[in-house]
Short mmCIF file of C-alpha atoms and ligand atoms in Angstrom, two decimals:
data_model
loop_
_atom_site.label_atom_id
_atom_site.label_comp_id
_atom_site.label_asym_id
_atom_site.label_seq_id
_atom_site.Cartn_x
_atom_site.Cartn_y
_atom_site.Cartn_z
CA UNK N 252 21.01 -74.34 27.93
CA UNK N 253 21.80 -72.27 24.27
CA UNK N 254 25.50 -72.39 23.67
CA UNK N 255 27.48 -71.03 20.85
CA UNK N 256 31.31 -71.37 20.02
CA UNK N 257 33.31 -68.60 19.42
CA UNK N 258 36.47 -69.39 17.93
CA UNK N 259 40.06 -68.01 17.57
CA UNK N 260 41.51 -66.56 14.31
CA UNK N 261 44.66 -66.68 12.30
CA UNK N 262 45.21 -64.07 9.35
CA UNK N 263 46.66 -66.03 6.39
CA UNK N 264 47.32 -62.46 5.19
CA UNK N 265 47.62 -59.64 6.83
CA UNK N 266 48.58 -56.01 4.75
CA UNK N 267 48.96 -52.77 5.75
CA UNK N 268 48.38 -50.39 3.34
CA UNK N 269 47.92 -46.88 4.48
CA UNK N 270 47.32 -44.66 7.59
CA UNK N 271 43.61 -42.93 7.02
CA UNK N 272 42.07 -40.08 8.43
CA UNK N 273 39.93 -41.29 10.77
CA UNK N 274 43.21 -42.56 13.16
CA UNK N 275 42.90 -45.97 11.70
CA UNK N 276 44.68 -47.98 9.22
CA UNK N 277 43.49 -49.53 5.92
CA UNK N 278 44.33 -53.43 5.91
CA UNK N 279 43.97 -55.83 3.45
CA UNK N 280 43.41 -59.51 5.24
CA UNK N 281 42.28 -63.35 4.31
CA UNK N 282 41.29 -64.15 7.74
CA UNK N 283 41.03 -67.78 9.02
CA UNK N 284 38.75 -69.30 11.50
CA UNK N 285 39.91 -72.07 13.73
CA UNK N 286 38.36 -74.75 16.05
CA UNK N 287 39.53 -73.76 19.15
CA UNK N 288 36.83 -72.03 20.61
CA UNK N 289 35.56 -70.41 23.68
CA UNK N 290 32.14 -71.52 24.03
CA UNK N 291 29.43 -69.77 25.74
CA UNK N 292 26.39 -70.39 27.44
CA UNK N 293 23.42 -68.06 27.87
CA UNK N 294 20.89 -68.45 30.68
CA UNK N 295 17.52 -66.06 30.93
CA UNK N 296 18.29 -63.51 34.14
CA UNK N 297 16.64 -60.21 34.97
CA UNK N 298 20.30 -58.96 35.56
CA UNK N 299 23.16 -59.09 33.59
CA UNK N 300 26.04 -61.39 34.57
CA UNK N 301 28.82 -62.24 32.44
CA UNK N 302 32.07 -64.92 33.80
CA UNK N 303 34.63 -66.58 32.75
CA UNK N 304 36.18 -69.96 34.06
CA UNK N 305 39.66 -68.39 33.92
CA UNK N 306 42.05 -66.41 36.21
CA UNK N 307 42.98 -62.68 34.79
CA UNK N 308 39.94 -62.50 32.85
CA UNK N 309 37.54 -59.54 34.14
CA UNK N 310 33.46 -59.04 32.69
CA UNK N 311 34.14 -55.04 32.97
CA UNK N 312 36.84 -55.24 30.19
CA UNK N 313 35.77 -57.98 28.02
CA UNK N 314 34.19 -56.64 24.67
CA UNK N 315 31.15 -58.98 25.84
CA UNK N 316 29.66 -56.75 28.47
CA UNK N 317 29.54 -53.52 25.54
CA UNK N 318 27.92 -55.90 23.13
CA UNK N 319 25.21 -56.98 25.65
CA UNK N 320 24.31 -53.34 26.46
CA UNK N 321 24.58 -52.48 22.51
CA UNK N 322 22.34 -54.89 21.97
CA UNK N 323 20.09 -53.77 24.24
CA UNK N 324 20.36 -50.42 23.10
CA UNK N 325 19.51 -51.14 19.33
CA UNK N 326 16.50 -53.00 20.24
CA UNK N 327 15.37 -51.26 23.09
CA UNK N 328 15.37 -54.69 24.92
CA UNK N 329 15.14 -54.12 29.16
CA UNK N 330 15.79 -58.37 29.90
CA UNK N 331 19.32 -59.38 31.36
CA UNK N 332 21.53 -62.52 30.81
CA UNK N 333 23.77 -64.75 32.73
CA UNK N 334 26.62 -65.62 30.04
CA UNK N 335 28.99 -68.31 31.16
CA UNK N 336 32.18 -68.55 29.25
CA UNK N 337 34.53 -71.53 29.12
CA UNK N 338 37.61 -70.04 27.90
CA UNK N 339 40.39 -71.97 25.68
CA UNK N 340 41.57 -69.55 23.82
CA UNK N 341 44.54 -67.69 24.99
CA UNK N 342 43.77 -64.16 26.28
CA UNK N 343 45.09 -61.12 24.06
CA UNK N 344 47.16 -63.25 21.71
CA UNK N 345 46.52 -62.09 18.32
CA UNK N 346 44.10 -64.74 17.63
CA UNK N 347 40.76 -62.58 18.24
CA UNK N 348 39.44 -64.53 21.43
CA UNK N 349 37.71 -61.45 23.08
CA UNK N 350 35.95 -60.09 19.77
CA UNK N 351 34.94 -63.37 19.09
CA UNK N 352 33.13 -63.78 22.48
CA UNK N 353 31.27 -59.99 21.60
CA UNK N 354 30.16 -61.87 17.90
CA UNK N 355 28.98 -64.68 19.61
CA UNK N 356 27.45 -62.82 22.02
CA UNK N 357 25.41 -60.27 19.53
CA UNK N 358 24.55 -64.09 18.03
CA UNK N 359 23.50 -66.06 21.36
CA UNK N 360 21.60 -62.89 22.18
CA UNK N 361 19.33 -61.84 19.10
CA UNK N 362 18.25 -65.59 19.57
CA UNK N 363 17.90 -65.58 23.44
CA UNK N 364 15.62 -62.16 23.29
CA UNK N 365 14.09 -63.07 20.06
CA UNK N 366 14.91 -59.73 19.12
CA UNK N 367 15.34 -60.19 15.29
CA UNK N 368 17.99 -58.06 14.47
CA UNK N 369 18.88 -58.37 10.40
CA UNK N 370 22.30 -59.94 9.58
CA UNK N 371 23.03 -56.69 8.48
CA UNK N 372 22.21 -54.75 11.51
CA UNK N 373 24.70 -57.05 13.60
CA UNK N 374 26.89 -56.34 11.44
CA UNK N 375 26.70 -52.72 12.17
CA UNK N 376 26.73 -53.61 15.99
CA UNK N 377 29.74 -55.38 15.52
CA UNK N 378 31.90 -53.39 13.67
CA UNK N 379 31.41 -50.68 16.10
CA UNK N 380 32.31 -52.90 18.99
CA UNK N 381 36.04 -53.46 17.09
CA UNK N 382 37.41 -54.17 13.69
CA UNK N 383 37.69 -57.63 14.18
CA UNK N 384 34.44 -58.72 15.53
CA UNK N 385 32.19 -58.68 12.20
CA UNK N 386 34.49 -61.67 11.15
CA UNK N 387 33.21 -63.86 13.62
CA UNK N 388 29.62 -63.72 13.00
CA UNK N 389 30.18 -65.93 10.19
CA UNK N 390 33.90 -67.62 10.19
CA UNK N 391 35.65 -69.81 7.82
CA UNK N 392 37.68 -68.24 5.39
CA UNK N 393 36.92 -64.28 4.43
CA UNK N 394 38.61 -60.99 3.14
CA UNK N 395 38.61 -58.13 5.14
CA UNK N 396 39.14 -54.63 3.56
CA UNK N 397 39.31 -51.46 5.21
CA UNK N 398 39.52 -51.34 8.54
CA UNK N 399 39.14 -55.35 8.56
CA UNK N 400 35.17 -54.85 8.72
CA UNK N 401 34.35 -54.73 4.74
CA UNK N 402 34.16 -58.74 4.25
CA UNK N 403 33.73 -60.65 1.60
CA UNK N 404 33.15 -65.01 2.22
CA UNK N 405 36.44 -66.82 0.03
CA UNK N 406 35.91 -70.63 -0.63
CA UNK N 407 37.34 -72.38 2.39
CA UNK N 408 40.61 -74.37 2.31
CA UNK N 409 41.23 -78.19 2.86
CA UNK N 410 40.80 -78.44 6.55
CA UNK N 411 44.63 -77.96 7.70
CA UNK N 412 46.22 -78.81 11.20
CA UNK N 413 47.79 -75.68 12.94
CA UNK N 414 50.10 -74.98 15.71
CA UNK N 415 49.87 -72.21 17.72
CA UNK N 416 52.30 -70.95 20.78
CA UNK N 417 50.69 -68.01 22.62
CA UNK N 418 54.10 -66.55 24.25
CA UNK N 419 53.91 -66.14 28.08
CA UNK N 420 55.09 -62.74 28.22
CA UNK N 421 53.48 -59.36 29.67
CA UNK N 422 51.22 -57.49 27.20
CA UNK N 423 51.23 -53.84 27.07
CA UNK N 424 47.97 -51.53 27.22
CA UNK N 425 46.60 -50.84 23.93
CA UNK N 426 48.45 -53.51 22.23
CA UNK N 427 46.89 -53.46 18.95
CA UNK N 428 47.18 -49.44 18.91
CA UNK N 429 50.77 -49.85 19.98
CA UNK N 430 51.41 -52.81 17.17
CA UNK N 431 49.71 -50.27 13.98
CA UNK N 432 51.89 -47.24 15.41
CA UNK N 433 55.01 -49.57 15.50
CA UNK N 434 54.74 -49.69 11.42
CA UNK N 435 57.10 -46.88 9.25
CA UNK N 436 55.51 -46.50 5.97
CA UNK N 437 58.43 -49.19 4.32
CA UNK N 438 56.28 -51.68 5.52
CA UNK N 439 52.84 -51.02 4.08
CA UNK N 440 52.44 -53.02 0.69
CA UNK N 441 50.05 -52.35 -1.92
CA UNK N 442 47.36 -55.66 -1.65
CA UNK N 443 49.69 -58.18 -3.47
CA UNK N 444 49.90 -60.93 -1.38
CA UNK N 445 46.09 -60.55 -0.49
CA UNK N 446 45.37 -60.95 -3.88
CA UNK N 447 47.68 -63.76 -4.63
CA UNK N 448 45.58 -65.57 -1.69
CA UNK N 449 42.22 -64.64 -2.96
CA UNK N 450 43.49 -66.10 -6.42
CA UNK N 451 44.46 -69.36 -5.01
CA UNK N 452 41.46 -69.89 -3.01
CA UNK N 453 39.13 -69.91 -6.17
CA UNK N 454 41.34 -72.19 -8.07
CA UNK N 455 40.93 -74.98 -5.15
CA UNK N 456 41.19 -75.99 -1.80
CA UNK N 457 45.17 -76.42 -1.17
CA UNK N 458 46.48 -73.39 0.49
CA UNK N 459 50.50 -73.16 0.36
CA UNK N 460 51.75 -71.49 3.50
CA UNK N 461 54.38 -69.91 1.51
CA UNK N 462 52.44 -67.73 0.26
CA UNK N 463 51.59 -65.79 4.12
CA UNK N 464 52.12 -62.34 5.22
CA UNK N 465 52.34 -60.24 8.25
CA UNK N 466 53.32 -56.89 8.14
CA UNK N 467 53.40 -56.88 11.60
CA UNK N 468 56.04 -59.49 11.64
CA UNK N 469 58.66 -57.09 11.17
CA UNK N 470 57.88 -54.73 14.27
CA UNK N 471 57.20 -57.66 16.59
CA UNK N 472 60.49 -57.99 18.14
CA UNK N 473 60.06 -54.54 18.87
CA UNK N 474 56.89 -54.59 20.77
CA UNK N 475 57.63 -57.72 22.44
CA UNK N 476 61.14 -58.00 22.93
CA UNK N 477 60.83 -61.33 24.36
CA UNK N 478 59.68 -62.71 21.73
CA UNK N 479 62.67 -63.96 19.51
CA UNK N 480 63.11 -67.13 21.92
CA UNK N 481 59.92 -68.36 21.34
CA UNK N 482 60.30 -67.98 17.08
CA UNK N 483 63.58 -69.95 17.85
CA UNK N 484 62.35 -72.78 20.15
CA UNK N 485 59.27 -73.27 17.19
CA UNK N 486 61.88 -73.37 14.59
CA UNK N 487 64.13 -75.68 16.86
CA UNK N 488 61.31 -77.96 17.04
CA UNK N 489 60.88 -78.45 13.18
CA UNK N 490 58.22 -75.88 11.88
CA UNK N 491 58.75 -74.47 8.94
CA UNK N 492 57.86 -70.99 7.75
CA UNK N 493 56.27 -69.28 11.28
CA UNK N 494 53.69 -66.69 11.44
CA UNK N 495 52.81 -63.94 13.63
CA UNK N 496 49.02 -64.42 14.73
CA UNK N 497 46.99 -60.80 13.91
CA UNK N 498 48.82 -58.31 16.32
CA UNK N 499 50.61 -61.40 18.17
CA UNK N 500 52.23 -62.04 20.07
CA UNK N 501 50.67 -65.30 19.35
CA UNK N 502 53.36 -67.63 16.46
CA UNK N 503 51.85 -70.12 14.62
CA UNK N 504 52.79 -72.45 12.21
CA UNK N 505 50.24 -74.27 9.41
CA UNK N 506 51.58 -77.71 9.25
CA UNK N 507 51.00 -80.00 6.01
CA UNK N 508 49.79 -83.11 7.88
CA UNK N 509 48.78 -84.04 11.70
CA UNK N 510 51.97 -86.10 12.42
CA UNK N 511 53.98 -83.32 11.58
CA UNK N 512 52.17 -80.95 13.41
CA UNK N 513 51.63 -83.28 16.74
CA UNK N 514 55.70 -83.71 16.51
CA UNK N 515 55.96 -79.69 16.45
CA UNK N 516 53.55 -79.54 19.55
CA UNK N 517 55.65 -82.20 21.57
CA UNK N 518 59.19 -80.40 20.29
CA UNK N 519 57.25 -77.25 22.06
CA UNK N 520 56.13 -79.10 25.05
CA UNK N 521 60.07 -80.12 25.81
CA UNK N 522 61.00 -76.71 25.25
CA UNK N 523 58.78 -75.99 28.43
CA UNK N 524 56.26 -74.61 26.33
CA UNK N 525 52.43 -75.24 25.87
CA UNK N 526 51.07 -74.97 22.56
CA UNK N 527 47.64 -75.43 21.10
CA UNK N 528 46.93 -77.41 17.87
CA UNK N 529 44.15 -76.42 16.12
CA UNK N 530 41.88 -77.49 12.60
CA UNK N 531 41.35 -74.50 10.40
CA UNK N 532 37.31 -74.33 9.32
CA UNK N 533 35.11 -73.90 6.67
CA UNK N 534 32.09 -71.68 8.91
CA UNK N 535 29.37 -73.32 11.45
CA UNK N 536 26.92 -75.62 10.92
CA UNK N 537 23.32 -75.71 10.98
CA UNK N 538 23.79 -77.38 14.99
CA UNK N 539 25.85 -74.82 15.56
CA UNK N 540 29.18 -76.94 15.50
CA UNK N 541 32.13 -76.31 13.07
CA UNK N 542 31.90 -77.33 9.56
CA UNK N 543 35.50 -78.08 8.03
CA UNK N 544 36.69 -78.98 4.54
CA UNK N 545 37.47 -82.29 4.98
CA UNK N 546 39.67 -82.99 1.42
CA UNK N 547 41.80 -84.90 2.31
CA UNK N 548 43.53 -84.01 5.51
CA UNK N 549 41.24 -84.89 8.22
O1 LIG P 643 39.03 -51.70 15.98
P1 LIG P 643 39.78 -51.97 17.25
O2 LIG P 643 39.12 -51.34 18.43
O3 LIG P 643 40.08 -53.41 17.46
O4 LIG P 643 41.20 -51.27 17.07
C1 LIG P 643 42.08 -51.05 18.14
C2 LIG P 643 43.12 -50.06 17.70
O5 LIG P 643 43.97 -50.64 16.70
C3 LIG P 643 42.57 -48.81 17.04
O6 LIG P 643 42.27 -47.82 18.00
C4 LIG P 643 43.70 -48.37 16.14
O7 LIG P 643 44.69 -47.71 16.88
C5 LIG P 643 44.32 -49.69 15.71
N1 LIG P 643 43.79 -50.13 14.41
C6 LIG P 643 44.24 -49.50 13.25
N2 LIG P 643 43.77 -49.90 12.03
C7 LIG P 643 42.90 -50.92 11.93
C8 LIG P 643 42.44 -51.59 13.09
C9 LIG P 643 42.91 -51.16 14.31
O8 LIG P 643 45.06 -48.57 13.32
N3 LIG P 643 42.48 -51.32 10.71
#
């Protein structure tokens, strides 16, 4: 049966640097693909059917079900699908799991239908789906400019081991909308740290962590109150400088080898936490697995 992965993101970088017209903002992001990964399967149907192997997950609100019908509608193509999706990564977390699905989805299904839509034309599909979901269609390391849909490939960094700690607490509607109107204009920035990123990554594969930026970091606490116990249990358990994953409420930490990172997981796990580690990666292969950067680290 044709599969494809769709996998979660991290945003190395993630500026804020105006409110625009059109009730959006204007970011400035080096996005990050990682190897954990939904991965779907796609079965011929003369219906439409779309589930997930997870509890609190629902086909009518899962950017999947709008890509299949704008799919359909761009190609004028009457067939169905039955999509099966084996979700891993956390549900609205910051780390892109649901517009991933809707890439992978556009993906699975130009194949499926044979409908031969242009890379450029599912570009267009995605970008109206949601800001995010052009990203996914390739992976591995990218900019994103204006509303995170202009993109632009960056060389891809030495595969690096990640932690990630999706918070267990309630999410409120809209979170993303709520997140952007959280920000006061102190904490747009002009591109900087973007830039310093997109520097680095053309002089070599090291990425320093250091160098990361949220702008969202400061208005977390805000829009998740509950989340300041979770930065200090990560911290207690030895990871260094902590991130806020997209939106969030998802933390993560990029860790400089695998022993440190597996001893940040298990300081978690103590805590009464569960938390993912992850590989960052350089794009999919021809077989459709993940390609990483393997210099050194893995
Ligand atoms: O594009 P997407 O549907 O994911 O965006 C969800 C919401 O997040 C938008 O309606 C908008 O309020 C906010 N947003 C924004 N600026 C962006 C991306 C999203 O203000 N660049």
């Amino acid at each position: 049966m044709p599969w494809r992965l769709a996998p979660a993101k991290i945003n190395l970088t993630l500026e804020v640097l105006a409110r625009r017209d059109d009730g959006y903002h204007e970011v400035r992001s080096v996005m990050q693909a990682l190897d954990l990964a939904d991965t779907l399967y796609f079965n011929q149907a003369d219906a439409t059917r779309i589930e997930a192997d997870i509890p609190g997950w629902e086909a009518d609100k899962s950017l999947m079900t709008r890509a299949v019908a704008s799919l359909q509608q761009a190609t004028g193509c009457q067939r169905g699908v039955e999509i099966t999706v084996e979700k891993r990564v956390p549900l609205t977390s910051g780390l892109g799991g649901d517009s991933s699905d809707a890439a992978a989805a556009l993906l699975g299904l130009n194949d499926l239908w044979r409908t031969g839509l242009t890379t450029g034309r599912l570009h267009e599909l995605a970008a109206e789906l949601g800001s995010d979901v052009p990203f996914f269609l390739a992976g591995g390391t990218q900019l994103a400019r204006g509303r995170g849909q202009e993109l632009a490939p960056l060389a891809p960094l030495a595969a690096m081991p990640v932690v990630l700690l999706s918070p267990d607490i309630a999410m409120p509607e809209n979170k993303t909308a709520r997140v952007f109107a959280a920000l006061k204009s102190r904490h747009f920035t002009a591109g900087d740290y973007t830039d310093r990123v997109v520097t680095a990554r053309g002089a070599g594969p090291c990425y320093s962590p250091e160098h990361g930026f949220n702008a969202f970091d400061e208005v977390a606490a805000r829009v998740f109150p509950k989340i300041s116990r979770y930065v200090s249990d990560f911290v207690a358990a030895g990871a260094g400088r902590i991130q806020l994953a997209g939106a969030g409420p998802t933390l993560y930490w990029l860790a400089p080898d695998l022993v440190l990172a597996e001893a940040v997981q298990r300081g978690l796990e103590r805590r009464g936490h569960r938390a993912h580690l992850a590989w960052t990666t350089a794009g999919f292969g021809e077989d459709g697995h993940f390609l990483y950067n393997e210099i050194n680290t893995k």
